[in-house]
């Protein structure tokens, strides 16, 4: 008889692979199904991008032993953050000293995160990696879920107690399973690339709001910066086709001289931006995580950090259910997870959306208000502290993994 798993994870991207790593010691039998060949350079989650991981995400990965496996050359600390509004006087400066931490976050190459996760998964006995396997359908029965997939071109089925949909923001399976996603198209595209600044970045991350969208300049090793520039959709083709020199000129106009004159820009990549949300992330024997559950604007670098907190909590709830010999696919178990995560998800999807609306507005009282807000945040300790906590991913109740506790060390599920 074919093996029946406790958990089927569709998508071996950052969210799906992190979940499988988090459940390594839980005793659950896990299959991870990934469409793109395992360890291939084509894997979309581990592409050329570089993302900013919060202090809280570092803690989760550290507990899992993943952080220690990420190539140190591929991660750079963020010691401070400078937030400003182009053409206006407001600014806020956040510093690691205000938070008493080693770094507020880290800029990490996606490929390096992918290598650490995939290498770890290959060593976990209870995890089967099924790849390349494109899941085309999900049949949810009373006691079991059946996935239909093409494994190396051959049609097959895989069965389990619970399926985690981690197939990304354009999740085809979410729609198939009738989760209603609401989409807000920002009419913006993020252009990302490496740039070389004229002055040392001093491990400061810059977030500069411009009329078309936010422009982030994140520190990387070797005094390079990772640029994430959200521009009006209508301007993308032109900006992508400019020569390196012309592009740097346009970038400089928007960013200013805070980092001196930019001298080089690497290859540019474009990502259209939208917010996706669902009313619920769970159903009988199914749960959505990562971008399949929520996709947010990259402003303030919240997307995967939110997804990793989902992963940490889902792993905690499932490991506990398994230890208590419960059926992990029941709504009773999944509701506990959803209840814990609802607040954080709502806050982050609302916060990032609100930032975009606020900072693209050209209405004079709104401009005055947001600049006053930036200046007040810079000088009022309570406001600064609240922003620091959000930036570090430390608001609300913290999962065991974020508190440095292994899931094997059982005890009561902390419902806060
Ligand atoms: C420009 C930009 C900058 C960003 N910067 C940051 C940042 O600084 N900080 C941050 O926290 N977040 C950031 N994000 C968000 C972050 O990149 C995402 O949250 C994260 O990549 C989502 O990971 P995921 O695993 O949920 O989805 P994905 O990365 O999309 O992975 C989905 C996986 O599922 C697989 N798959 C898809 N369909 C199937 C199928 N049918 N069967 C099997 N497998 C399937 C895919 O091959 C892929 O491996 C940024 C996003 C963008 C666009």
XYZ file of C-alpha atoms and ligand atoms in Angstrom:
469
model
C 0.000 0.000 0.000
C 1.263 3.516 -0.817
C 2.609 5.516 2.124
C 0.148 7.888 3.803
C 1.788 10.998 5.203
C 0.804 13.145 8.159
C 1.623 16.268 6.213
C 1.840 17.154 2.522
C 3.491 20.488 1.719
C 2.892 21.842 -1.776
C 5.754 24.179 -2.656
C 9.360 23.908 -1.503
C 9.935 27.665 -1.559
C 10.966 29.634 1.499
C 7.691 29.094 3.399
C 7.164 25.404 2.556
C 10.794 24.397 3.081
C 11.008 26.320 6.382
C 7.894 24.526 7.660
C 9.328 21.100 6.824
C 12.571 22.031 8.647
C 10.618 23.283 11.670
C 8.761 19.967 11.960
C 11.883 17.817 11.576
C 11.749 16.392 15.111
C 7.984 16.215 15.472
C 7.646 12.568 14.479
C 5.382 13.564 11.591
C 5.844 11.872 8.243
C 6.139 14.703 5.723
C 6.232 14.941 1.934
C 7.258 18.152 0.242
C 6.217 18.483 -3.399
C 8.080 21.048 -5.471
C 7.402 21.799 -9.139
C 10.910 22.972 -10.027
C 13.746 20.414 -9.850
C 15.268 20.360 -6.357
C 18.467 22.432 -5.955
C 17.972 23.877 -9.451
C 18.937 27.495 -10.199
C 15.460 27.979 -11.692
C 13.747 27.749 -8.293
C 11.706 30.998 -8.154
C 11.757 31.398 -4.373
C 15.563 31.284 -4.260
C 16.199 33.589 -7.193
C 18.605 36.534 -7.494
C 16.712 38.546 -4.907
C 18.059 39.592 -1.580
C 15.601 40.006 1.255
C 15.623 41.694 4.566
C 15.066 39.287 7.456
C 14.002 40.814 10.754
C 15.660 40.201 14.115
C 12.661 37.959 14.924
C 13.188 35.856 11.790
C 16.827 35.414 12.674
C 15.771 34.066 16.102
C 13.447 31.517 14.464
C 16.107 30.354 12.006
C 18.690 30.272 14.774
C 16.559 27.916 16.887
C 16.137 25.698 13.828
C 19.894 25.697 13.204
C 19.290 27.179 9.738
C 20.796 30.581 10.462
C 24.153 28.976 11.259
C 24.100 27.277 7.841
C 23.507 30.456 5.811
C 26.748 31.516 4.151
C 28.026 34.457 6.299
C 29.223 36.173 3.116
C 25.614 36.242 1.900
C 24.129 38.028 4.924
C 24.747 41.565 6.067
C 23.560 43.165 9.333
C 21.288 46.225 9.392
C 22.503 48.407 12.240
C 20.215 51.348 11.571
C 17.304 52.399 9.386
C 16.687 55.845 7.930
C 13.158 56.630 6.747
C 12.471 59.811 4.751
C 9.920 61.444 2.443
C 11.483 62.750 -0.782
C 11.189 66.534 -1.136
C 9.911 66.982 2.418
C 11.612 67.500 5.797
C 10.261 64.536 7.764
C 12.558 61.662 8.696
C 12.962 58.979 11.339
C 16.143 57.203 12.321
C 16.099 53.822 14.069
C 19.216 52.367 15.620
C 20.094 48.961 17.033
C 21.197 50.708 20.240
C 17.615 51.905 20.792
C 16.520 48.286 20.693
C 19.486 46.752 22.519
C 20.081 44.138 19.824
C 23.071 43.104 17.731
C 21.262 44.116 14.524
C 17.729 45.259 13.653
C 17.679 42.760 10.811
C 19.807 41.253 8.058
C 19.942 41.548 4.308
C 20.290 37.988 3.030
C 20.612 36.515 -0.447
C 17.614 34.297 -1.232
C 19.871 31.708 -2.849
C 21.823 31.341 0.386
C 18.602 30.835 2.390
C 17.500 28.262 -0.194
C 20.806 26.379 -0.001
C 20.630 26.193 3.816
C 17.004 24.967 3.777
C 17.398 22.448 0.970
C 20.623 20.982 2.350
C 18.981 20.533 5.731
C 15.869 18.876 4.270
C 17.962 16.307 2.467
C 19.214 15.093 5.853
C 15.835 14.732 7.569
C 14.670 11.126 7.560
C 10.983 11.880 8.067
C 10.811 14.248 5.081
C 10.438 12.901 1.540
C 11.284 15.371 -1.198
C 9.139 14.755 -4.259
C 10.526 16.907 -7.073
C 10.017 17.868 -9.809
C 6.328 17.374 -9.003
C 3.619 19.775 -10.087
C 0.465 19.362 -8.053
C -2.569 19.842 -10.301
C -5.442 18.930 -8.004
C -6.366 18.421 -4.363
C -9.171 16.113 -3.286
C -10.225 16.593 0.312
C -11.939 13.568 1.798
C -13.348 12.894 5.246
C -10.121 11.399 6.646
C -7.525 11.897 3.968
C -6.304 14.388 1.344
C -5.256 13.131 -2.085
C -2.972 15.205 -4.290
C -2.834 14.590 -8.040
C 0.526 15.440 -9.477
C 2.847 14.879 -12.357
C 6.150 13.504 -11.034
C 8.762 13.771 -13.737
C 5.927 13.792 -16.256
C 4.140 10.729 -14.834
C 0.658 11.155 -13.288
C 0.456 9.930 -9.704
C -1.321 10.527 -6.392
C 0.030 11.222 -2.903
C -2.051 10.941 0.274
C -1.868 12.580 3.680
C -3.843 13.811 6.689
C -3.279 17.505 6.026
C -2.127 19.562 3.038
C -0.254 22.839 3.439
C -0.563 25.037 0.372
C 2.702 27.004 0.055
C 2.707 27.487 -3.705
C 3.234 31.276 -3.646
C 1.315 34.469 -4.346
C -0.172 33.340 -7.626
C -1.316 30.132 -5.997
C -3.354 28.080 -8.457
C -4.425 25.634 -5.771
C -5.825 28.323 -3.464
C -8.338 29.225 -6.179
C -9.074 25.570 -6.949
C -9.908 25.003 -3.296
C -12.296 27.990 -3.391
C -10.426 30.256 -0.986
C -11.627 33.692 -2.035
C -8.605 35.965 -2.514
C -9.098 39.715 -2.699
C -6.474 41.533 -4.726
C -5.347 45.179 -4.571
C -3.195 45.958 -7.578
C -0.795 48.768 -6.622
C -0.152 49.656 -10.272
C 3.495 49.607 -9.237
C 6.422 47.365 -10.139
C 9.526 46.818 -8.036
C 12.762 47.167 -9.955
C 15.529 45.411 -8.044
C 19.297 45.365 -8.584
C 22.681 45.749 -6.891
C 24.233 49.195 -6.844
C 27.610 50.523 -5.697
C 27.347 53.653 -3.553
C 30.041 56.354 -3.512
C 30.248 56.338 0.289
C 30.289 53.536 2.896
C 26.710 52.497 3.728
C 27.705 51.910 7.357
C 25.155 49.123 7.573
C 22.269 51.580 7.348
C 19.097 50.618 5.429
C 17.336 53.519 3.731
C 13.621 53.661 3.013
C 12.804 56.742 0.978
C 9.239 57.453 -0.011
C 8.832 59.024 -3.454
C 5.703 60.120 -5.283
C 5.598 56.920 -7.364
C 6.447 54.508 -4.544
C 9.043 53.630 -1.888
C 12.735 53.250 -2.744
C 14.776 51.036 -0.417
C 18.564 50.902 -0.401
C 19.716 47.984 1.747
C 23.298 47.316 2.887
C 25.169 44.331 1.474
C 28.673 43.036 2.070
C 31.486 44.565 0.014
C 29.901 48.013 0.348
C 27.218 47.226 -2.212
C 23.546 48.058 -1.774
C 20.445 46.132 -2.759
C 17.998 48.512 -4.386
C 14.241 47.866 -4.321
C 12.572 50.687 -6.210
C 8.787 50.645 -6.538
C 7.865 52.630 -9.640
C 4.703 53.457 -11.514
C 3.747 50.553 -13.827
C 3.720 52.949 -16.788
C 7.420 53.783 -16.300
C 8.804 50.255 -15.961
C 9.610 49.467 -19.593
C 11.486 52.705 -20.022
C 13.471 52.313 -16.771
C 14.344 48.722 -17.592
C 15.616 49.668 -21.051
C 17.883 52.544 -19.906
C 21.648 52.135 -20.044
C 23.387 51.573 -16.698
C 24.514 55.192 -16.607
C 21.077 56.605 -17.443
C 19.440 54.316 -14.883
C 21.872 55.422 -12.163
C 21.126 59.040 -12.953
C 17.386 58.468 -12.523
C 17.980 56.527 -9.340
C 20.204 59.260 -7.969
C 17.534 61.889 -8.675
C 15.066 59.954 -6.550
C 17.426 58.855 -3.787
C 19.596 61.946 -3.394
C 23.230 62.092 -2.268
C 23.045 60.470 1.139
C 25.230 57.587 -0.102
C 27.368 59.681 -2.454
C 27.296 59.098 -6.232
C 26.196 55.640 -7.361
C 28.817 54.203 -9.700
C 27.519 50.810 -10.848
C 24.205 48.960 -11.193
C 23.869 45.208 -11.709
C 21.265 43.465 -13.829
C 17.745 44.755 -13.184
C 14.727 42.531 -12.471
C 11.067 43.597 -12.282
C 8.303 42.314 -9.970
C 4.704 43.611 -10.331
C 3.237 44.493 -6.928
C -0.159 43.616 -5.494
C -1.672 42.750 -2.151
C -3.499 39.391 -1.862
C -5.572 38.429 1.126
C -7.992 35.638 1.973
C -10.859 35.689 4.478
C -9.649 32.467 6.035
C -6.433 30.497 5.651
C -7.834 27.162 6.814
C -10.397 24.552 5.814
C -10.872 20.897 6.702
C -7.476 19.205 6.112
C -6.004 22.263 4.379
C -4.071 25.367 5.401
C -2.476 28.157 3.360
C 0.899 29.623 4.372
C 3.416 32.178 3.069
C 2.502 34.156 -0.010
C -0.363 31.771 -0.805
C -2.042 33.096 2.374
C -1.037 36.761 2.009
C 1.114 38.777 -0.355
C 2.073 42.280 0.708
C 3.908 45.250 -0.783
C 7.676 44.982 -0.125
C 7.631 48.326 1.738
C 9.152 47.847 5.184
C 10.241 44.307 4.152
C 7.424 42.484 5.903
C 6.310 39.705 3.488
C 8.425 36.677 4.228
C 8.998 37.739 7.829
C 5.225 37.460 8.303
C 5.270 34.116 6.459
C 8.012 32.761 8.712
C 6.034 33.686 11.822
C 3.087 31.716 10.313
C 5.422 28.792 9.791
C 6.776 28.925 13.343
C 3.288 28.927 14.847
C 1.871 26.298 12.487
C 4.773 23.999 13.339
C 4.166 24.563 17.046
C 0.437 23.816 16.828
C 0.908 20.724 14.630
C 3.788 19.325 16.707
C 1.692 19.660 19.817
C -1.336 17.990 18.173
C 0.866 15.136 16.978
C 2.400 14.675 20.450
C -1.132 14.452 21.859
C -2.010 11.866 19.196
C -4.659 14.104 17.621
C -5.543 14.036 13.923
C -3.517 17.051 12.661
C -5.930 17.729 9.772
C -9.010 18.528 11.831
C -10.535 21.980 11.904
C -10.310 21.885 15.677
C -6.497 21.872 15.448
C -6.273 24.309 12.532
C -8.578 26.830 14.212
C -6.082 27.166 17.053
C -3.444 28.141 14.492
C -5.714 30.584 12.683
C -6.809 32.258 15.874
C -3.193 32.825 16.919
C -2.159 34.247 13.530
C -5.170 36.412 12.648
C -4.050 39.553 14.460
C -0.482 39.695 13.150
C -1.648 39.044 9.578
C -4.274 41.759 9.774
C -1.805 44.231 11.256
C 0.917 43.641 8.664
C -1.351 43.566 5.599
C -3.052 46.739 6.887
C 0.172 48.486 7.888
C 1.957 47.961 4.547
C -1.145 48.938 2.557
C -1.654 52.016 4.728
C 1.974 53.098 4.231
C 1.586 52.996 0.442
C -1.667 54.961 0.502
C -0.255 57.506 2.945
C 3.064 58.097 1.205
C 1.793 58.234 -2.384
C -0.863 60.801 -1.513
C -0.205 64.277 -2.918
C -2.883 65.990 -0.807
C -1.094 68.801 1.131
C -2.617 68.122 4.599
C -1.756 64.423 4.219
C 1.834 65.293 3.265
C 2.101 67.619 6.261
C 0.602 65.006 8.576
C 2.907 62.184 7.485
C 6.002 64.379 7.835
C 4.922 65.404 11.287
C 4.416 61.717 12.023
C 7.970 60.882 10.895
C 9.445 63.691 12.967
C 7.413 62.742 16.044
C 8.406 59.082 15.692
C 12.013 60.202 15.687
C 11.739 62.060 18.984
C 8.944 60.392 20.985
C 10.434 57.247 22.589
C 7.090 55.370 22.772
C 6.461 55.862 19.020
C 10.007 54.901 18.133
C 9.822 51.821 20.296
C 6.546 50.713 18.660
C 8.064 51.102 15.177
C 11.233 49.293 16.239
C 9.237 46.342 17.526
C 7.289 46.097 14.273
C 10.455 46.417 12.190
C 12.139 43.660 14.197
C 9.090 41.382 13.913
C 8.665 41.332 17.677
C 5.075 42.564 18.147
C 2.433 40.373 19.749
C 2.866 36.924 21.165
C 5.980 35.053 20.155
C 6.191 31.432 19.045
C 8.438 28.983 20.884
C 10.908 29.019 17.994
C 11.164 32.818 18.207
C 11.890 32.442 21.924
C 14.729 30.015 21.277
C 12.769 26.931 22.435
C 12.866 23.736 20.408
C 9.468 22.239 19.575
C 10.500 18.927 21.131
C 10.548 20.591 24.536
C 6.823 20.240 25.043
C 4.721 21.954 27.610
C 1.512 23.879 27.348
C 0.799 25.613 24.046
C 1.262 29.251 24.929
C -1.978 30.905 23.893
C -0.717 34.240 25.174
C 10.678 42.740 -4.918
C 10.393 41.978 -3.673
C 11.124 42.216 -2.536
C 10.854 41.524 -1.360
N 11.567 41.815 -0.254
C 11.268 41.197 0.920
C 11.992 41.496 2.104
O 12.932 42.291 2.106
N 11.644 40.848 3.257
C 10.638 39.930 3.299
O 10.349 39.392 4.380
N 9.933 39.621 2.185
C 10.233 40.211 1.002
N 9.543 39.885 -0.131
C 8.515 38.826 -0.052
C 9.123 37.417 -0.194
O 9.916 37.330 -1.341
C 7.996 36.391 -0.235
O 7.176 36.558 0.901
C 8.495 34.942 -0.254
O 9.325 34.721 -1.363
C 7.304 33.993 -0.331
O 7.738 32.663 -0.229
P 6.694 31.459 -0.469
O 7.470 30.228 -0.180
O 5.416 31.702 0.232
O 6.337 31.548 -2.038
P 7.253 31.382 -3.317
O 8.572 31.983 -3.081
O 6.469 31.905 -4.473
O 7.440 29.792 -3.489
C 6.402 28.964 -3.976
C 6.990 27.617 -4.360
O 5.935 26.746 -4.768
C 6.295 26.067 -5.955
N 5.038 25.726 -6.654
C 4.162 26.586 -7.225
N 3.105 25.917 -7.722
C 3.320 24.594 -7.452
C 2.575 23.403 -7.713
N 1.387 23.441 -8.335
N 3.092 22.204 -7.325
C 4.295 22.153 -6.669
N 5.026 23.253 -6.391
C 4.543 24.462 -6.771
C 7.182 27.062 -6.704
O 8.019 26.419 -7.637
C 7.959 27.705 -5.551
O 9.105 26.970 -5.229
C 9.808 40.563 -1.331
C 9.067 40.301 -2.485
C 9.356 40.997 -3.650
C 8.542 40.705 -4.874
